[in-house]
Tab-separated table of C-alpha atoms in Angstrom:
chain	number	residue	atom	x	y	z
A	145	UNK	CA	-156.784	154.901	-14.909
A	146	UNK	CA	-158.346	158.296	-15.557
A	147	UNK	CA	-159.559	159.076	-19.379
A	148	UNK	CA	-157.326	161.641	-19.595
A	149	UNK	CA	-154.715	159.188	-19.576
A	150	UNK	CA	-156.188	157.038	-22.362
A	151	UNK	CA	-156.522	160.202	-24.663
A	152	UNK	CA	-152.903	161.172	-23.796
A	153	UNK	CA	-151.966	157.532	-25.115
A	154	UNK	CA	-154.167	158.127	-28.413
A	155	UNK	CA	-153.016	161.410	-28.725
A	156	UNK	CA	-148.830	160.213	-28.648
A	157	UNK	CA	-150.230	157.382	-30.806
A	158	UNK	CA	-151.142	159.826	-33.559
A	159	UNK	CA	-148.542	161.859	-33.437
A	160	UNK	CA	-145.879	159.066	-33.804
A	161	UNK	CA	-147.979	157.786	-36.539
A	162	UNK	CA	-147.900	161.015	-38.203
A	163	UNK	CA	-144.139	161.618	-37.826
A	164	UNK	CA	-143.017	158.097	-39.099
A	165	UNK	CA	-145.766	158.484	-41.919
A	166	UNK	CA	-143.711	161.217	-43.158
A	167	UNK	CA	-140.308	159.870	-42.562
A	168	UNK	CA	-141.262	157.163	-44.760
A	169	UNK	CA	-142.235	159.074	-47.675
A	170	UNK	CA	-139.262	161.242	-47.232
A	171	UNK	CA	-136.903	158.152	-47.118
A	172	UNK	CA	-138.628	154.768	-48.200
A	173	UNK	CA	-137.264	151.279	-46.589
A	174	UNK	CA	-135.504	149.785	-48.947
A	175	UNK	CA	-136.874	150.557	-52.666
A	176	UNK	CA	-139.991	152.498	-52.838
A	177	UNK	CA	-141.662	150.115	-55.299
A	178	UNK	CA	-141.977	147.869	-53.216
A	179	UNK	CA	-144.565	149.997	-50.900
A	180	UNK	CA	-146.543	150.631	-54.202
A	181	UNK	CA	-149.858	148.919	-54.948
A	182	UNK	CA	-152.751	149.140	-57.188
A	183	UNK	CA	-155.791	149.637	-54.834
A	184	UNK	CA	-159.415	148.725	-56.292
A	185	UNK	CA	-160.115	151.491	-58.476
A	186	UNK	CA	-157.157	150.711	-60.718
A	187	UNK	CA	-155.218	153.904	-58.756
A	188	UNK	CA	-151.669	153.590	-57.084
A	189	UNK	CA	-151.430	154.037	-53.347
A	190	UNK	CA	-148.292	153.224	-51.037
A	191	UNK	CA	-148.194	151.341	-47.825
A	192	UNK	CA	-146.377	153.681	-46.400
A	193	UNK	CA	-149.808	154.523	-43.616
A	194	UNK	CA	-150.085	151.145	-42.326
A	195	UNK	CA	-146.268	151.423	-41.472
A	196	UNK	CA	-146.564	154.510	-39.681
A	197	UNK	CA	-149.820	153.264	-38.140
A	198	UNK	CA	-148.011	150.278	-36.853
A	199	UNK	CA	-144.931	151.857	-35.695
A	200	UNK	CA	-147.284	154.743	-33.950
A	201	UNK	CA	-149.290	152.444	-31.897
A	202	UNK	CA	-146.497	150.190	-30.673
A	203	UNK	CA	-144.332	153.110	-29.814
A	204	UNK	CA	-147.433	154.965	-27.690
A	205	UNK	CA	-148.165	151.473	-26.185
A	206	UNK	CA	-144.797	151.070	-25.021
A	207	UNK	CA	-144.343	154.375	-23.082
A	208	UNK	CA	-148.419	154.045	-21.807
A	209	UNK	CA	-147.996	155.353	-18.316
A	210	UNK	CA	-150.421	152.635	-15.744
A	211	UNK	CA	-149.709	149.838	-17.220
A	212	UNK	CA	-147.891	146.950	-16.427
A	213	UNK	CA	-144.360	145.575	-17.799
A	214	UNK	CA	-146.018	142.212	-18.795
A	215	UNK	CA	-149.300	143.827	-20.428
A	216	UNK	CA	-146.950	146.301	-22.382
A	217	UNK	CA	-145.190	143.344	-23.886
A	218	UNK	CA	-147.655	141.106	-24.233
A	219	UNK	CA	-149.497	143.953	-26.202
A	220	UNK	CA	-146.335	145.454	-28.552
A	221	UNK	CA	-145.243	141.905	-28.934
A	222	UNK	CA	-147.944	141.033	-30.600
A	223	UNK	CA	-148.493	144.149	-32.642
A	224	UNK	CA	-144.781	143.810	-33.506
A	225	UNK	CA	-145.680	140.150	-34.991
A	226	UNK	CA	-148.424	140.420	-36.218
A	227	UNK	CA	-147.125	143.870	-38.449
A	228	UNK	CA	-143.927	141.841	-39.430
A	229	UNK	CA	-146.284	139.161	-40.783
A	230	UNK	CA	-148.211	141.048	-42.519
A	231	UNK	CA	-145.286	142.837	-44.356
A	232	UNK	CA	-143.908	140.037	-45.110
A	233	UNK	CA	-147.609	138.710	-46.687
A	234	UNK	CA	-147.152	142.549	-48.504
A	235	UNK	CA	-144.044	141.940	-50.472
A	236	UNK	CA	-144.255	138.072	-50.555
A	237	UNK	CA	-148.159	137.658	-50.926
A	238	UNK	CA	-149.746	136.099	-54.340
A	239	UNK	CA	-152.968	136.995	-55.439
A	240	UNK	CA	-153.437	133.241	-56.713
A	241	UNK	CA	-153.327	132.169	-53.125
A	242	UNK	CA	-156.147	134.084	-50.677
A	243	UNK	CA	-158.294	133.034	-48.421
A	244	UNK	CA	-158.587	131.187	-45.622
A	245	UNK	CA	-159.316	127.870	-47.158
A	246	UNK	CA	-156.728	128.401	-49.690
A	247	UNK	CA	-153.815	128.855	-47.289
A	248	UNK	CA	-154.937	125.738	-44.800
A	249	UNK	CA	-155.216	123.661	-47.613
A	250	UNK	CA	-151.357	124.799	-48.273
A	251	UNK	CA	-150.902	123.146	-45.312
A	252	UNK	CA	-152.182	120.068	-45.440
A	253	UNK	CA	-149.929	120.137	-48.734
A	254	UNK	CA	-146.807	120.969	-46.321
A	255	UNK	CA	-146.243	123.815	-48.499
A	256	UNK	CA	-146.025	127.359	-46.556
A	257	UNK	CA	-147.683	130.377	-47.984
A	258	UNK	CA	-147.458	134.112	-47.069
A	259	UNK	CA	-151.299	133.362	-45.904
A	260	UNK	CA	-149.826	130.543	-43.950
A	261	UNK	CA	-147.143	132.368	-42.530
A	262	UNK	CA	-149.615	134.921	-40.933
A	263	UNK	CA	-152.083	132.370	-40.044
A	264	UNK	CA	-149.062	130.339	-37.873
A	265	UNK	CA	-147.219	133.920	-37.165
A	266	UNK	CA	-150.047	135.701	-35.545
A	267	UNK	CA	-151.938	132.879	-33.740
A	268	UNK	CA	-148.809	132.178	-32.053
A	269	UNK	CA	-148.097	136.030	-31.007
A	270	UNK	CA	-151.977	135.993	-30.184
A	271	UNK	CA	-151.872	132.629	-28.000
A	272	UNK	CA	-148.322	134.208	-26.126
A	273	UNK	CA	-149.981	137.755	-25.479
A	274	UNK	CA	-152.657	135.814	-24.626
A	275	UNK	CA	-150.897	133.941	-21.896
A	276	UNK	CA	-149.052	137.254	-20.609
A	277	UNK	CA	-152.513	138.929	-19.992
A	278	UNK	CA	-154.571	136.566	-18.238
A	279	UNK	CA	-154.280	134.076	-15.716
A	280	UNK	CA	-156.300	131.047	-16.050
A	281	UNK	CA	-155.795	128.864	-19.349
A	282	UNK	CA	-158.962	128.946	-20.835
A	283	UNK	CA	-158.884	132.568	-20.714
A	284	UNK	CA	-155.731	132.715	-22.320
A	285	UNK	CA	-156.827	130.677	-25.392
A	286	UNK	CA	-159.731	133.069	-25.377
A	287	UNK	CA	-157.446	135.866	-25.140
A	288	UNK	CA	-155.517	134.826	-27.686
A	289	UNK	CA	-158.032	133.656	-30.363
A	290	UNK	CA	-159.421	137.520	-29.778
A	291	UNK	CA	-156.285	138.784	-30.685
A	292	UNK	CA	-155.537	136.860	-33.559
A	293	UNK	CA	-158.861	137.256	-34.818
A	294	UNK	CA	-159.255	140.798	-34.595
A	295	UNK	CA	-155.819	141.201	-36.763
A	296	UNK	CA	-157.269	139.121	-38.860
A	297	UNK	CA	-160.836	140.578	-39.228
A	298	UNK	CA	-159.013	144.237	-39.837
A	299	UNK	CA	-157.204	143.103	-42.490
A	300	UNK	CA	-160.109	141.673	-44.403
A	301	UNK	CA	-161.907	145.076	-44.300
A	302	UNK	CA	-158.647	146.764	-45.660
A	303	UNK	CA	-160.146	146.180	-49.577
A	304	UNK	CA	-161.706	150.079	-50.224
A	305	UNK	CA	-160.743	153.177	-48.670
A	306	UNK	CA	-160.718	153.997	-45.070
A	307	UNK	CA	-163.088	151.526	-44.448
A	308	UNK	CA	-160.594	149.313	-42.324
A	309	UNK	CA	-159.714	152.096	-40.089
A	310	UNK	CA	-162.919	153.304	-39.767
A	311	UNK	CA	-163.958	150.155	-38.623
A	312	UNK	CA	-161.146	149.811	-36.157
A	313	UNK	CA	-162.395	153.311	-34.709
A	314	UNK	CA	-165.922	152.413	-34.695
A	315	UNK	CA	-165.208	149.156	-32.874
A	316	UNK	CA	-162.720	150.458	-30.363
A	317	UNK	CA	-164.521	154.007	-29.209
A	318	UNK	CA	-166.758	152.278	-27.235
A	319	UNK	CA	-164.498	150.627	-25.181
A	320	UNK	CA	-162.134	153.917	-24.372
A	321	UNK	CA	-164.994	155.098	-22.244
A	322	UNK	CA	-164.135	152.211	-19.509
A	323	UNK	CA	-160.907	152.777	-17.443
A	324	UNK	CA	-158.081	150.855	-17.006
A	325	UNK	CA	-155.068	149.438	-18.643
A	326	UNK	CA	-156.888	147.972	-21.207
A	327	UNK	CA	-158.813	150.835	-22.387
A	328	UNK	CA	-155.224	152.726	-22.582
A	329	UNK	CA	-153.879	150.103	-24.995
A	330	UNK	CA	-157.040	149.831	-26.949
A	331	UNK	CA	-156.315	153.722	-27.500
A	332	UNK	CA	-153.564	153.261	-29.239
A	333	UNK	CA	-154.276	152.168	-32.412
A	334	UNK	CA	-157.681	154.071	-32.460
A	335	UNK	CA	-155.305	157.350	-32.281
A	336	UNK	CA	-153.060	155.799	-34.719
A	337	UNK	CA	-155.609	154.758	-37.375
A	338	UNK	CA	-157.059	158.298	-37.480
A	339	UNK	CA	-154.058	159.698	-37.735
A	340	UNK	CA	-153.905	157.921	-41.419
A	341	UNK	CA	-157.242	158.084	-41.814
A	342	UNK	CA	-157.647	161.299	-44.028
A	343	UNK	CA	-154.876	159.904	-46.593
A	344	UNK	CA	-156.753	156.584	-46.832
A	345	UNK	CA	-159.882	158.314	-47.776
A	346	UNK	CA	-157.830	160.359	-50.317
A	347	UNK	CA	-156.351	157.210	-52.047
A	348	UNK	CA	-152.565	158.547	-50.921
A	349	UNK	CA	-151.901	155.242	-48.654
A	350	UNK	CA	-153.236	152.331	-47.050
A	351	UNK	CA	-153.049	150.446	-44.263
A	352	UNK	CA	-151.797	146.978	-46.393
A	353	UNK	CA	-151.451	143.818	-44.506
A	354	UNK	CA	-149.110	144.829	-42.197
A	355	UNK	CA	-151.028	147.950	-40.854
A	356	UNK	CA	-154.061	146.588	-40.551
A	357	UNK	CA	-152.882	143.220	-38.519
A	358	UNK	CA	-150.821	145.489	-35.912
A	359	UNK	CA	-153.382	147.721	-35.382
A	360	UNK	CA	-156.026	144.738	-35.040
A	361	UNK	CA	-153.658	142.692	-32.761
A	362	UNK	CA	-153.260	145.762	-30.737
A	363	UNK	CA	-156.935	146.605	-30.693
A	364	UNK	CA	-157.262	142.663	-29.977
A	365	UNK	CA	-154.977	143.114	-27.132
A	366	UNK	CA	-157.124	145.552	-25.564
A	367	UNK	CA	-160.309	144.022	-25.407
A	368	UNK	CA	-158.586	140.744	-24.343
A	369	UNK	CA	-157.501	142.949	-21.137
A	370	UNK	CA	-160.352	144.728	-20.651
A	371	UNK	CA	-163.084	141.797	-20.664
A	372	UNK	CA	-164.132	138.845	-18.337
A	373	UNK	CA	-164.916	135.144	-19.492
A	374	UNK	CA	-168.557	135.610	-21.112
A	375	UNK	CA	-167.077	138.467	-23.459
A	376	UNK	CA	-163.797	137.088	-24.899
A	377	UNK	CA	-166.283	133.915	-25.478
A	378	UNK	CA	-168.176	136.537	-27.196
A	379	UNK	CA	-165.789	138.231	-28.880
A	380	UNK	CA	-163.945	135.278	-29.513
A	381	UNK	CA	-166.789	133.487	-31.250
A	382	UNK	CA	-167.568	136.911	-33.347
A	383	UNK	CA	-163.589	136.939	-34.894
A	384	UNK	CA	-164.051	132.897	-35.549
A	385	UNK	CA	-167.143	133.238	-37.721
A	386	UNK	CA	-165.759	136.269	-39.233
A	387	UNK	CA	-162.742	134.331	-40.340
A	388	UNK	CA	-164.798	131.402	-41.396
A	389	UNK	CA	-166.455	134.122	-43.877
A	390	UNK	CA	-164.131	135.837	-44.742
A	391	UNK	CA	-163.741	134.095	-48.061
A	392	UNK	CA	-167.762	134.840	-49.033
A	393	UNK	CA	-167.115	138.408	-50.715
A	394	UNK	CA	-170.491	138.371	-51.837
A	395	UNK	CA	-172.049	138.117	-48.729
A	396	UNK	CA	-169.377	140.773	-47.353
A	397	UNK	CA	-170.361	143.355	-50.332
A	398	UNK	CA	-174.294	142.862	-49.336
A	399	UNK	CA	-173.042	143.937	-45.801
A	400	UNK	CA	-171.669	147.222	-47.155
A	401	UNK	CA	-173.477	147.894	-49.198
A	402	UNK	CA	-176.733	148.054	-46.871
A	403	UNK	CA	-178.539	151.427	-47.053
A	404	UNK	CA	-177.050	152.865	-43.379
A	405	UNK	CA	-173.848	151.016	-43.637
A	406	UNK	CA	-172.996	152.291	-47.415
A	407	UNK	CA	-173.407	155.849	-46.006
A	408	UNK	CA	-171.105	155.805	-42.949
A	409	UNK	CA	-168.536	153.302	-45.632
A	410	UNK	CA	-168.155	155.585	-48.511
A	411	UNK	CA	-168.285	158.710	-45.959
A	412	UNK	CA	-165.233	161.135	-47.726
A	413	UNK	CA	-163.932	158.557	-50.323
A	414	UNK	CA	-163.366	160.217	-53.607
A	415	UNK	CA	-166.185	159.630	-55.013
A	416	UNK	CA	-165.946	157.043	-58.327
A	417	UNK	CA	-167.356	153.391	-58.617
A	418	UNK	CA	-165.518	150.508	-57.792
A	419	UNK	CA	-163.764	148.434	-59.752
């Protein structure tokens, strides 16, 4: 697969993110309050990005020229999924129940959460892309803890501006300089994410749950393609501890807050404190 090819596929990602980004504003789904939210700083964004994002990368991802029937549904399937989870976390979602712990413990309970309905939602999409893109079980397990996990580690970065597409960009770049069919789905959602990218600096949108766990599942998809044994035990063991820590904002915050890191973070976010 040349490169051309996989900047073709980011390229029709963007622009399909950019012309569903402003269908939705012209004509919300549904009622438009629902799409609102009250990001950190105590400002009022729309969801309306993350729904374009997801719709862009599934739709380039779909019509990705070099790659196979299976890999194209294993990898919109699970984008699909894991975006209708996450919507359905957006408009269902209480801020009494987060975290990991919080929704496994739900569980054990036998009551279902919006949390819970992701965590069971998108493992399952993850474990059947999983099993679509690889041949040997083990792999596929890997393949689909990788995708689940990267939907899920996304998503927990989504809590300031631009900082969970920009680390969806930074993650997947590397990657597009391989070729093959998994570089041109990991594409996808990099070209989508930037396309929203400005407007999540600019405190217009965000990517919400359901942006942010498409994009990751498709991102997810791509490395689980792309990579051999030792690196989806790697990458798998990366999205696990992530997870696992998810629920330690204080140690996240340190993380971001780190000299380099803080710089590259609050790169062209209006500048005010948070809170």
């Amino acid at each position: 697969m040349r490169r051309a090819g996989t900047l073709s596929v980011a390229a029709a990602a963007a622009a399909a993110t950019r012309a569903a980004y402003r269908q939705l504003r012209r004509r919300p789904p549904v009622e438009a309050r629902l799409w609102s939210r009250t990001n950190y700083a105590g400002h009022g964004v729309e969801l309306y990005g993350g729904l374009a994002a997801a719709a862009g990368a599934v739709t380039a991802m779909a019509a990705a020229r070099g790659v196979s029937v299976r890999t194209r549904i294993a990898a919109v399937g699970a984008a699909l999924a894991a975006g209708a989870c996450g919507a359905y976390d957006d408009q269902k979602g209480s801020a009494d129940e987060r975290g990991f712990a919080t929704h496994l413990r739900a569980l054990r309970e036998r009551r279902l959460t919006s949390g819970g309905v992701k965590l069971l939602g998108i493992g399952a999409a993850g474990l059947a892309a999983g099993a679509l893109l690889k041949a040997r079980p083990l792999d596929q397990v890997l393949a689909g803890v990788v995708i689940a996990g990267t939907a899920h580690a996304v998503n927990l970065m989504d809590v300031a501006p631009g900082r969970a597409a920009k680390a969806l960009i930074t993650a997947g770049v590397p990657g597009l300089l391989r070729r093959g069919p998994g570089s041109v789905l990991a594409s996808a959602p990099i070209g989508a994410a930037a396309a929203v990218l400005r407007d999540d600096l600019s405190e217009r949108t965000m990517l919400g749950d359901a942006g942010a766990h498409a994009l990751g599942a498709a991102l997810g998809a791509g490395v689980a393609l792309a990579e051999g044994r030792a690196a989806l035990m790697l990458h798998a063991a990366v999205v696990v501890v992530l997870a696992a820590a998810g629920d330690r904002m204080a140690i996240g915050e340190r993380v971001w807050n780190a000299p380099g890191v803080r710089r590259v973070d609050s790169w062209g976010r209006v500048p005010h404190p948070y809170g």
